[in-house]
XYZ file of C-alpha atoms in Angstrom:
595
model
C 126.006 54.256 62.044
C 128.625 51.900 60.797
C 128.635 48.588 62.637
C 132.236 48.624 64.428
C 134.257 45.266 63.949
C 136.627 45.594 66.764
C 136.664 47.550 70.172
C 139.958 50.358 70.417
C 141.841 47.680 72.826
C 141.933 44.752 70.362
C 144.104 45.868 67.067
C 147.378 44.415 66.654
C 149.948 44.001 64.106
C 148.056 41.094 62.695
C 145.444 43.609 61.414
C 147.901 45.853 59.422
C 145.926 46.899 56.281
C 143.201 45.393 57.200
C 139.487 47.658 56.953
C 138.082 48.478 60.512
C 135.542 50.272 62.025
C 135.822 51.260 65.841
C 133.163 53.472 67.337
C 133.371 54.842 70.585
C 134.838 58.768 72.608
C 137.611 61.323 71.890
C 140.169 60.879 74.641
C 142.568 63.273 73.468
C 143.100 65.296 70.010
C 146.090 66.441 68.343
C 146.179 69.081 65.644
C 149.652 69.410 63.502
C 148.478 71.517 60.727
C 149.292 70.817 57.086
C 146.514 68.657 57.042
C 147.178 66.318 60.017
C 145.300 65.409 63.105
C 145.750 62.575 66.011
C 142.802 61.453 68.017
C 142.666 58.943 70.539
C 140.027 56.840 70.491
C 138.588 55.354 73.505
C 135.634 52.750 74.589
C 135.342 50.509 77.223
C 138.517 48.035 76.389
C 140.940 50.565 75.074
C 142.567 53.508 73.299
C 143.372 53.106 69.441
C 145.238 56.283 67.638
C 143.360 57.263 64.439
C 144.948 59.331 62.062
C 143.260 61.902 59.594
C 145.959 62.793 56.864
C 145.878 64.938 53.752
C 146.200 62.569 51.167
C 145.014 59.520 52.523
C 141.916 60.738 54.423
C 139.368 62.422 51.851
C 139.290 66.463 52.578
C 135.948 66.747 53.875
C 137.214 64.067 56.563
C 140.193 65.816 57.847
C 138.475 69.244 58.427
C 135.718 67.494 60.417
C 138.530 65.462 61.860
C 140.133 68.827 62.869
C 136.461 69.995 64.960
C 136.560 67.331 66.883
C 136.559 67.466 70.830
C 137.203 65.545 74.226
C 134.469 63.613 74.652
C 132.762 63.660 71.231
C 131.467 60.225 70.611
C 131.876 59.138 66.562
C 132.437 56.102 64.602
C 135.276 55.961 62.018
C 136.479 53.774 59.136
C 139.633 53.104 58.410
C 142.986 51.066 57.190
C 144.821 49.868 59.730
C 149.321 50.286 59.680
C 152.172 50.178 61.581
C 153.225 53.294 63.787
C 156.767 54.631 62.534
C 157.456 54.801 66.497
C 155.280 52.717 68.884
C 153.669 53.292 72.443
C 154.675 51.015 74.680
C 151.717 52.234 77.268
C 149.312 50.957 75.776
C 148.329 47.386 74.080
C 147.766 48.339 70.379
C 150.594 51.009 70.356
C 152.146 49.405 67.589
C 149.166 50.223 64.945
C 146.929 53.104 64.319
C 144.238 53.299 61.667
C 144.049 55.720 59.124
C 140.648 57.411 58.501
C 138.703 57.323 55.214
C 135.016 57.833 56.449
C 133.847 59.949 60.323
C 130.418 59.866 61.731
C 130.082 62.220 64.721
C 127.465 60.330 66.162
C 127.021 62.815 68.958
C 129.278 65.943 69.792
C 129.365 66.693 73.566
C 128.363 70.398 75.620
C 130.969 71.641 77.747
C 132.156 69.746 80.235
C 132.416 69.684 83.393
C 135.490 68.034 83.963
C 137.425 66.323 81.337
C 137.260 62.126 82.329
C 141.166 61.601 80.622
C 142.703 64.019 82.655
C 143.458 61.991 85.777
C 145.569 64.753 87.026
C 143.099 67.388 87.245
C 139.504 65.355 88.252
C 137.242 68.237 90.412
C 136.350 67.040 93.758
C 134.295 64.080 94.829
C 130.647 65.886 94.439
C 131.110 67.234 90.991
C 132.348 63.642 89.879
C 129.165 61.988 91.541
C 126.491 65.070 90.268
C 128.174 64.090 86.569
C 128.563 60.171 87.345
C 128.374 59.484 83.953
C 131.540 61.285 82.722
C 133.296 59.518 86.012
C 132.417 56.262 84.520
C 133.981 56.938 81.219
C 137.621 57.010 83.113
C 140.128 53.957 82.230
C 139.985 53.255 86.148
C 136.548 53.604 86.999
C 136.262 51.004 83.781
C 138.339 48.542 84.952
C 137.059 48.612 88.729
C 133.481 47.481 87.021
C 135.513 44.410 85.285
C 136.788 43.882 88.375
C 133.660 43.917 90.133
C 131.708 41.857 87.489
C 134.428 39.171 87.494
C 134.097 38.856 91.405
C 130.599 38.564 91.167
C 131.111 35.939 88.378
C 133.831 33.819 90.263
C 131.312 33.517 93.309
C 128.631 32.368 91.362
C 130.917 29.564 89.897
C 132.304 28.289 92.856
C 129.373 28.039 94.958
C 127.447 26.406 91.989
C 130.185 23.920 92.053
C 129.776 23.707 95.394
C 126.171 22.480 95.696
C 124.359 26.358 96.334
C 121.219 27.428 94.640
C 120.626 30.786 94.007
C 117.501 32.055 95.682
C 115.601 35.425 95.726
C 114.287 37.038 98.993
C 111.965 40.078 99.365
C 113.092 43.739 99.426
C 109.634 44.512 100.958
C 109.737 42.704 104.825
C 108.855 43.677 107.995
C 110.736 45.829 110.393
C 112.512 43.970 113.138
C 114.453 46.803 114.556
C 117.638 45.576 115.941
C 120.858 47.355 115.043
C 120.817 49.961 112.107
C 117.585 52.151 111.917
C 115.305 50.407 109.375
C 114.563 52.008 105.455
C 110.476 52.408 106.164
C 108.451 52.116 102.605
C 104.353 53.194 103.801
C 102.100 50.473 102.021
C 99.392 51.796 99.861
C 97.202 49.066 99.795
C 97.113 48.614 104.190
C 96.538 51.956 105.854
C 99.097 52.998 108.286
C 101.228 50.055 108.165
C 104.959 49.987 106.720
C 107.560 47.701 104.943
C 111.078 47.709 105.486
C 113.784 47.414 103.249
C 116.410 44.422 104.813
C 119.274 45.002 106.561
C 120.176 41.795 105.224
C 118.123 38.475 104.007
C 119.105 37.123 107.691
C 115.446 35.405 108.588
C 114.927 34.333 105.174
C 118.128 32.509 104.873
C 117.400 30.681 107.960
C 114.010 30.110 106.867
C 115.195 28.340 103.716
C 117.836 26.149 105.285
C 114.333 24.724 108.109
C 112.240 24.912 104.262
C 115.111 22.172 103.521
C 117.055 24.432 100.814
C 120.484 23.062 102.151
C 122.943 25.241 100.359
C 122.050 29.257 99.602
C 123.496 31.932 97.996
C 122.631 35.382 97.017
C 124.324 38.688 95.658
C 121.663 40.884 97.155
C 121.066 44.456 97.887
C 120.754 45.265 101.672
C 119.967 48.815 103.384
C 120.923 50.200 106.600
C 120.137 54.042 108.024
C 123.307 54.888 109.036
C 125.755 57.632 108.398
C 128.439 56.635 105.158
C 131.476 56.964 105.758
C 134.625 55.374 103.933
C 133.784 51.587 103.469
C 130.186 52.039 104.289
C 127.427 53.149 102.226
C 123.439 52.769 103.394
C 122.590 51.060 100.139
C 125.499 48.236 99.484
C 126.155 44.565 98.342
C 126.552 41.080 100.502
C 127.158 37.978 99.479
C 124.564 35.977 101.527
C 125.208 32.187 102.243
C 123.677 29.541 104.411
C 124.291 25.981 105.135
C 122.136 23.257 106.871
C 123.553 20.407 108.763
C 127.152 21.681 109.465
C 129.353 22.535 112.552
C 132.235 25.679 112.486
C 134.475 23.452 111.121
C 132.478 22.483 107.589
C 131.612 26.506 107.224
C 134.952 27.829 107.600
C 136.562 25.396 105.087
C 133.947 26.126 102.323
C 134.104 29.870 102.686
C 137.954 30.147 103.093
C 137.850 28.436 99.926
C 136.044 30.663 98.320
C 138.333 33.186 99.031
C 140.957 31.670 98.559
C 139.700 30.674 94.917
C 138.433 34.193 94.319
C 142.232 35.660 95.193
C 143.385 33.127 92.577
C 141.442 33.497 89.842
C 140.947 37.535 89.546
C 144.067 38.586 91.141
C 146.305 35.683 90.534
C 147.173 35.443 93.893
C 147.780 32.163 95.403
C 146.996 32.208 99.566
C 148.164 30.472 102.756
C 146.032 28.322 104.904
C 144.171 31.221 107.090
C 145.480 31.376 110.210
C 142.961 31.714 113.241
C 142.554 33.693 116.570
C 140.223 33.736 119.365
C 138.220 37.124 119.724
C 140.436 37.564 123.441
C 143.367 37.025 121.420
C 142.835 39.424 119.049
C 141.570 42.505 122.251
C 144.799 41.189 123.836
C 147.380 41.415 121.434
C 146.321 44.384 118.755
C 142.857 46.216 120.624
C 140.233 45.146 118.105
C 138.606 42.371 116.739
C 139.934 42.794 113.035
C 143.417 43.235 113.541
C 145.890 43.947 110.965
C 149.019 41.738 111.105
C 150.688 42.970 107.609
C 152.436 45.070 110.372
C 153.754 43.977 114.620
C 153.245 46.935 116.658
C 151.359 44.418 119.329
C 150.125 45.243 122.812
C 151.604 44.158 125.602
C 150.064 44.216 129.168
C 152.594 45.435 131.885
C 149.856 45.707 134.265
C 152.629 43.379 136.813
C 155.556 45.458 136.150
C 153.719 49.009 135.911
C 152.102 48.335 139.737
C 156.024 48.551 140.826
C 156.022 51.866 139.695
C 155.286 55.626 141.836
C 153.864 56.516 138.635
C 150.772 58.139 139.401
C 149.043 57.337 136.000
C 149.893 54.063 136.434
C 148.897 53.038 139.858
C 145.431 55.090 139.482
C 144.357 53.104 136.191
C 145.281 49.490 138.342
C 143.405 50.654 141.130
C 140.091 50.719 139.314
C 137.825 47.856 138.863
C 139.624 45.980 135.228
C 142.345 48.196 134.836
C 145.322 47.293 133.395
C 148.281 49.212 131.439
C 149.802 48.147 128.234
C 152.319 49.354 125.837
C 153.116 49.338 122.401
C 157.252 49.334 121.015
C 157.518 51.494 118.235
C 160.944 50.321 116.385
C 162.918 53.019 115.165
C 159.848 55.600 116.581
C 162.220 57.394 118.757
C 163.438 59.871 115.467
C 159.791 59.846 114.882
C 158.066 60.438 117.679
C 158.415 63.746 119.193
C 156.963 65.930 121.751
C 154.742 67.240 119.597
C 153.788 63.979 118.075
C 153.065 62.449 120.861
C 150.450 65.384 122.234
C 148.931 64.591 119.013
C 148.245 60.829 120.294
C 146.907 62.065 123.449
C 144.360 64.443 121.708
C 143.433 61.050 119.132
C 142.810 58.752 121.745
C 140.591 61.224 123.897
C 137.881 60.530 121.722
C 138.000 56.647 122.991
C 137.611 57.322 126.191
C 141.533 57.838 127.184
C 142.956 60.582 129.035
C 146.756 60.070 127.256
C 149.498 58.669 125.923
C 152.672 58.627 128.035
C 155.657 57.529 125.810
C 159.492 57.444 126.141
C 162.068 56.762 123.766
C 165.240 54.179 124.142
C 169.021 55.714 123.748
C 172.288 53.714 124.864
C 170.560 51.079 126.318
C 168.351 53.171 128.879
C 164.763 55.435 128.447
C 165.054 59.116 127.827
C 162.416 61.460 127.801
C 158.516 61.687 128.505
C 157.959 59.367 131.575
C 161.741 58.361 131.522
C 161.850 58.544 135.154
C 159.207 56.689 135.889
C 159.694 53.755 133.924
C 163.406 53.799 135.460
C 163.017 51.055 138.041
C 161.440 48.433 135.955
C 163.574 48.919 133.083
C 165.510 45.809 132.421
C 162.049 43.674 132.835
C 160.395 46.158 130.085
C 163.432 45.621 128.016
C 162.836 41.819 128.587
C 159.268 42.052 127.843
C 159.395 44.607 124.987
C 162.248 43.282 123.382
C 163.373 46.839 123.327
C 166.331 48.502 121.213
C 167.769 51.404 120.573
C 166.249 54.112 118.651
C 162.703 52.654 119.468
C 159.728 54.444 121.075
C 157.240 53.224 123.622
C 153.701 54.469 123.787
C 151.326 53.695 126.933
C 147.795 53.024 128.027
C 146.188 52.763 131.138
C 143.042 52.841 132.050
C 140.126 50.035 132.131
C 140.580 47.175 129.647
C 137.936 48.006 127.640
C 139.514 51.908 127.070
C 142.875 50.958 127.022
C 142.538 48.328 124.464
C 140.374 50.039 122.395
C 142.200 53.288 122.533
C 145.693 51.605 121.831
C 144.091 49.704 118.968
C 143.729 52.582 117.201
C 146.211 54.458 118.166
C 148.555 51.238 116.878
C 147.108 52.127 113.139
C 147.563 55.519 112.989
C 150.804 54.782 114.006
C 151.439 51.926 111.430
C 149.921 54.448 108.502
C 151.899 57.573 109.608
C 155.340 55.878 110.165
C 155.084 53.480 106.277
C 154.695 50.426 108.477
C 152.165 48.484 105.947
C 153.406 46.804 103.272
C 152.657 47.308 100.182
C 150.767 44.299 97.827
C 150.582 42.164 100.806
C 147.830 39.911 101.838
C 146.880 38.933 104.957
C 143.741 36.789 105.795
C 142.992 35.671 109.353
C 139.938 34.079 111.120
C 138.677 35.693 114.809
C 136.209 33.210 116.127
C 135.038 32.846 119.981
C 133.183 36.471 120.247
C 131.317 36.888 123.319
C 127.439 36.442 122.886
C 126.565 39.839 124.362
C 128.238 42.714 125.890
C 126.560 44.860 128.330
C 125.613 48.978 128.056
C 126.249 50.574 130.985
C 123.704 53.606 129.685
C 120.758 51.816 128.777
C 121.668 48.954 131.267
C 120.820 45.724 129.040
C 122.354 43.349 126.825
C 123.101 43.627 123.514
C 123.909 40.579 120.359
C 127.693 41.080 119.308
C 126.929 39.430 116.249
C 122.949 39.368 115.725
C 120.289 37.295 117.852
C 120.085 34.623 115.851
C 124.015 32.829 116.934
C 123.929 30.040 118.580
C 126.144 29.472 121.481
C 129.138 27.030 120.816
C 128.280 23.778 121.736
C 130.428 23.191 125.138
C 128.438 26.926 126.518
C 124.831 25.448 125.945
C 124.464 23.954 129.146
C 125.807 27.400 131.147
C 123.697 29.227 128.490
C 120.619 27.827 129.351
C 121.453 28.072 132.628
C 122.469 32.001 132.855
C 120.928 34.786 134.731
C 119.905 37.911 133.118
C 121.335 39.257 136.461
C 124.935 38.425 136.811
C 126.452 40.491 133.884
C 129.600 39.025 134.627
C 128.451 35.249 134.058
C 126.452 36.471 130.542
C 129.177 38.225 129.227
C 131.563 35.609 129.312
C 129.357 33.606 127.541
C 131.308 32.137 124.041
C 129.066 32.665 120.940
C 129.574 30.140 117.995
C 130.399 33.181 115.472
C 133.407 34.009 113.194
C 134.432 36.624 111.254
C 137.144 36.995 107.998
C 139.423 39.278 108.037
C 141.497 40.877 105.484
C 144.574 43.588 105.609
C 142.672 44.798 109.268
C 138.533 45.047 107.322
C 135.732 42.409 108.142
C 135.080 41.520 104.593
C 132.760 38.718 105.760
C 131.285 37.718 109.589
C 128.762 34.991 110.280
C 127.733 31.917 112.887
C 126.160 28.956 113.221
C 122.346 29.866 113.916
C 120.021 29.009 116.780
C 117.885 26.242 115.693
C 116.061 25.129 118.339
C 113.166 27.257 120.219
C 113.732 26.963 123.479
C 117.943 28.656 122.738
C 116.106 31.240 120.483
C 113.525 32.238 123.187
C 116.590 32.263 126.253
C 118.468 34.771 124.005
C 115.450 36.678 123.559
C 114.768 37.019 127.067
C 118.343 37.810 127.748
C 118.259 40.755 125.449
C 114.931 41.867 127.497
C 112.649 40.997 124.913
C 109.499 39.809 126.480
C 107.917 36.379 125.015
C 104.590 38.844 124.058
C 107.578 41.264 122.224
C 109.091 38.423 120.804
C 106.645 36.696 118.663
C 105.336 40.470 117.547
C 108.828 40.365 116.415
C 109.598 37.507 115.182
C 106.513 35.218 115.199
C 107.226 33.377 112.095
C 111.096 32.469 112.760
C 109.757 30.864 116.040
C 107.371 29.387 114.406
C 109.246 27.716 111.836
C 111.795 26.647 114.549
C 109.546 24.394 116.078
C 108.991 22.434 112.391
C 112.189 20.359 112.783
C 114.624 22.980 112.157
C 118.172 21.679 110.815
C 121.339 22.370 112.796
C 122.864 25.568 110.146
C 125.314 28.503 109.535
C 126.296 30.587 107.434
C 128.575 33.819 106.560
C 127.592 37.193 104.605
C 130.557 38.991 102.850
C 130.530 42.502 101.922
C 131.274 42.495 97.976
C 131.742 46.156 97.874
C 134.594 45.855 100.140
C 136.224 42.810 98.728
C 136.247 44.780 95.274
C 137.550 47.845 97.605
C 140.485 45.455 98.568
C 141.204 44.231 95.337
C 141.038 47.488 93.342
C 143.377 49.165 96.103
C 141.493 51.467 97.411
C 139.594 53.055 100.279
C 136.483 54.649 99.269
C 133.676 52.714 98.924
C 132.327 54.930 96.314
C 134.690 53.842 93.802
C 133.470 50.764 93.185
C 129.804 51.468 93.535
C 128.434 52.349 89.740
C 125.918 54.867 91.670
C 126.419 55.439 95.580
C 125.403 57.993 97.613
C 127.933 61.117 98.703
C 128.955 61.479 102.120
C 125.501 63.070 102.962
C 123.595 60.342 101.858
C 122.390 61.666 98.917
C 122.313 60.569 94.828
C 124.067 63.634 93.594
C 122.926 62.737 89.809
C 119.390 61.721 90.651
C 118.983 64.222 92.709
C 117.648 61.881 95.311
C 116.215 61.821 98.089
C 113.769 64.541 97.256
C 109.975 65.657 97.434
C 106.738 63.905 96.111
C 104.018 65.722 95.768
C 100.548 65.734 98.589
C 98.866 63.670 96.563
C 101.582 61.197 96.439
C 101.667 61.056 100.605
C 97.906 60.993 100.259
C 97.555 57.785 98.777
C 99.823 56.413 101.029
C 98.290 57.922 104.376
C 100.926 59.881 105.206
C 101.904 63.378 106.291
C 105.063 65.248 105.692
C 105.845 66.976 108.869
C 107.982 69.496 107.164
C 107.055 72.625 106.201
């Protein structure tokens, strides 16, 4: 094989009649008889058009030129000239190389699907069963660049920052809390089990008390849990820690980092993040990652609905927490119809709500849906609302926790099915203040918001220490010292400052009903280590796969993993998961209980 000298994206002018070699796939062919063919070449950087002429390419050359297919892979030699009409789409449109010598270095079967042809790629299975052909796409290209420059940009700016790079096992022990563990049987001890980590959260901790100071990783981390959209079971964090810091010192350095990563792959210079407390956020937009690109806010009328006869109304403030709350909708009331707004009250049925009462604003008054109702405290809803014509009004009622949550989502499908989001807009918030632990009515304990491991903020220690596992109330009120970034409405990265003293550890432990005996079967050697002179630390974990997901503009999470799983959880190429054979299981003492 000749050795190329250039890739296909790097002729120019400046190489006109200049010898080159390029190596690399058929993107597209072009026969125009007479002895005249056009193929563009493709590799990872480019297309270049090579020409195979009668007269100029010897005659052997052309007719091989003329067999060629998509996909075929060769190597050609060539002169490089000026196009008598150039392509403005792409960077060495001006040029094209004329071919003396081909090499079909390998000619491909038939194929599935043709990678060029954007307009006509097969569904998502058939793309992920021939991964390799999906790769070869111009997009799916640049999306690795993208992801290898992100990975890049971190590494330099937390190596200027003082952060060593350390390793931590994928073999651990099983601490399950969360996501259902990945179990790997050990060969070598009978009948016990790894786990693969959900993340390097113990470890991290353990090197900031082994006095590590600053950590970073890129590291794999593994979670049983159904995919979906931006979540795969197999994906990529960014994993930091810090010793000896407060909030304050960890939110600077990581907003930096963001801030420097926006600027130096995407150009894009940011704003100061703004911040808001976790109540905030349930308040104003129903969730704890809102998305402020777009208003659309909640407002609680709880005061003003209670001076209603409207059944719906009253009955939700009657009820132990239960408020109502309402969302304007400007220019929803050519939007919104009858019909629409059923659909609303089917999508937030599966959050708990029973409906969405709406009406619509016309010559200064309501009209339509609950109209009537809303009658007698209109001017104060105009007040509140800052209401206009031709705007729509959507309501909740029903316990805070419902009604929030159900008008939080509601608010985004909204906001996506009425254009609301702007386009090529970035907007970065911090939502700090989460409660330590909410409560499950079902199993009737406590549960970590965050993880077990966050420290309360500093003014809650002493009424942390001092809380009841009994009064729910009391514990659930209880501010954690955790924080979470947000970007365009997606956690991209969530983290706290850690327990690092025993006696906190062992309180939250108990709270979560964790018995000391449980405990240290659990988590023997974090405890331990905690009473070693452990360091006051914190730290944050971002999600790189959905960073690059942000950046490359979409929202499958598939895209911009080289090899993920489908929807099902399963390596469509690799044909993984599948069997092993008995003797496999043998050797590792187990027993399929399939048949």
């Amino acid at each position: 094989m000749p050795k190329r000298t250039q890739t296909c994206g790097q002729l120019t002018a400046e190489h006109t009649e200049q010898t080159v070699t390029l190596n690399g796939w058929v993107n597209a062919y072009r026969g125009h008889g007479q002895g005249l063919v056009f193929v563009d070449l493709r590799d990872r950087d480019g297309i270049t058009q090579v020409v195979f002429e009668q007269g100029s390419t010897p005659d052997g050359v052309v007719e091989a030129g003329g067999r060629l297919r998509n996909e075929d892979c060769i190597s050609v030699t060539g002169s490089v000239r000026m196009r008598e009409k150039s392509n403005p789409k792409i960077p060495t449109g001006a040029i094209e190389v004329v071919v003396d010598s081909l090499e079909v270095l390998s000619k491909t079967a038939r194929l599935p699907f043709v990678p060029s042809d954007e307009k006509n790629l097969p569904d998502e299975e058939t793309r992920l069963q021939h991964r390799y052909l999906d790769l070869r796409r111009p997009q799916m290209q640049e999306i690795l660049r993208l992801r290898h420059r992100v990975a890049k940009a971190t590494r330099d700016y937390f190596d200027a920052n003082g952060f060593l790079e350390v390793e931590t096992p994928m073999l651990c022990r099983s601490t399950p809390e969360g996501a259902r563990d990945f179990l790997v049987p050990s060969r070598l001890q009978a009948g016990m089990w790894y786990a693969l980590p959900q993340s390097p959260q113990l470890f991290k901790q353990i090197l900031m008390i082994a006095g590590c100071d600053r950590y970073l990783q890129i590291v794999k981390c593994f979670r049983d849990e159904d995919p979906r959209a931006d979540r795969q079971a197999e994906f990529t964090q960014i994993d930091l820690e810090m010793a000896f810091v407060d909030r304050e010192e960890v939110l600077d350095v990581m907003e930096g980092f963001a801030r420097t990563l926006w600027k130096d792959v995407l150009g894009v210079e940011l704003p100061e993040f703004p911040r808001m407390t976790y109540r905030e956020a349930m308040d104003t937009y129903g969730i704890d990652r809102p998305d402020t690109r777009y208003d659309l806010r909640l407002h609680d009328i709880s005061d003003l609905a209670g001076q209603t006869e409207f059944g719906v109304f009253t009955g939700a403030l009657e009820q132990p927490k239960g408020v109502v709350k309402a969302i304007r909708v400007p220019g929803g009331a050519d939007r919104i119809s009858r019909k629409v707004a059923d659909g609303y009250a089917k999508f937030v049925q599966q959050f708990g709500a029973g409906g969405v009462p709406f009406t619509k604003v016309s010559g200064g008054s309501f009209e339509g849906g609950v109209a009537k109702f809303v009658e007698p405290i209109k001017d104060a809803l105009f007040q509140r609302l800052q209401l206009s014509d031709g705007d729509a009004v959507l309501f909740g009622a029903d316990t805070y926790n419902t009604c929030t949550k159900a008008l939080g989502e509601l608010r985004q499908k909204v906001a996506r099915e009425m254009d609301l989001i702007p386009e090529g807009e970035w907007n970065f918030l911090w939502v700090y203040d989460f409660p330590m632990f909410e409560w499950d009515e079902e199993t009737e304990r406590f549960y970590a918001l965050h993880h077990p491991f966050t420290a309360p903020t500093p003014e809650e220690s002493e009424r942390f220490l001092a809380a009841d596992a009994t009064d729910v109330e009391t514990v659930e009120s209880i501010v954690s010292d955790g924080y979470d970034m947000i970007c365009n409405g997606s956690e991209i990265g969530g983290g706290s400052i850690r327990i690092h003293r025993q006696d906190v550890q062992s309180k939250v432990f108990s709270l979560l009903g964790l018995s000391e005996d449980e405990a240290k079967l659990k988590f023997s050697f974090l405890l331990d280590a905690l009473s070693y002179g452990a360091p006051p630390h914190g730290g944050v974990a971002f999600g790189l796969d959905r960073i690059v997901m942000h950046m490359a503009g979409t929202e499958n999470i598939r895209e911009v993993i080289a090899f993920p799983k489908s929807m099902t959880g399963v390596d469509l190429m690799c044909e993984a998961p599948n069997v092993v054979d008995q003797q496999q299981l043998g050797e590792l003492h187990v027993k399929s209980t399939v048949t």
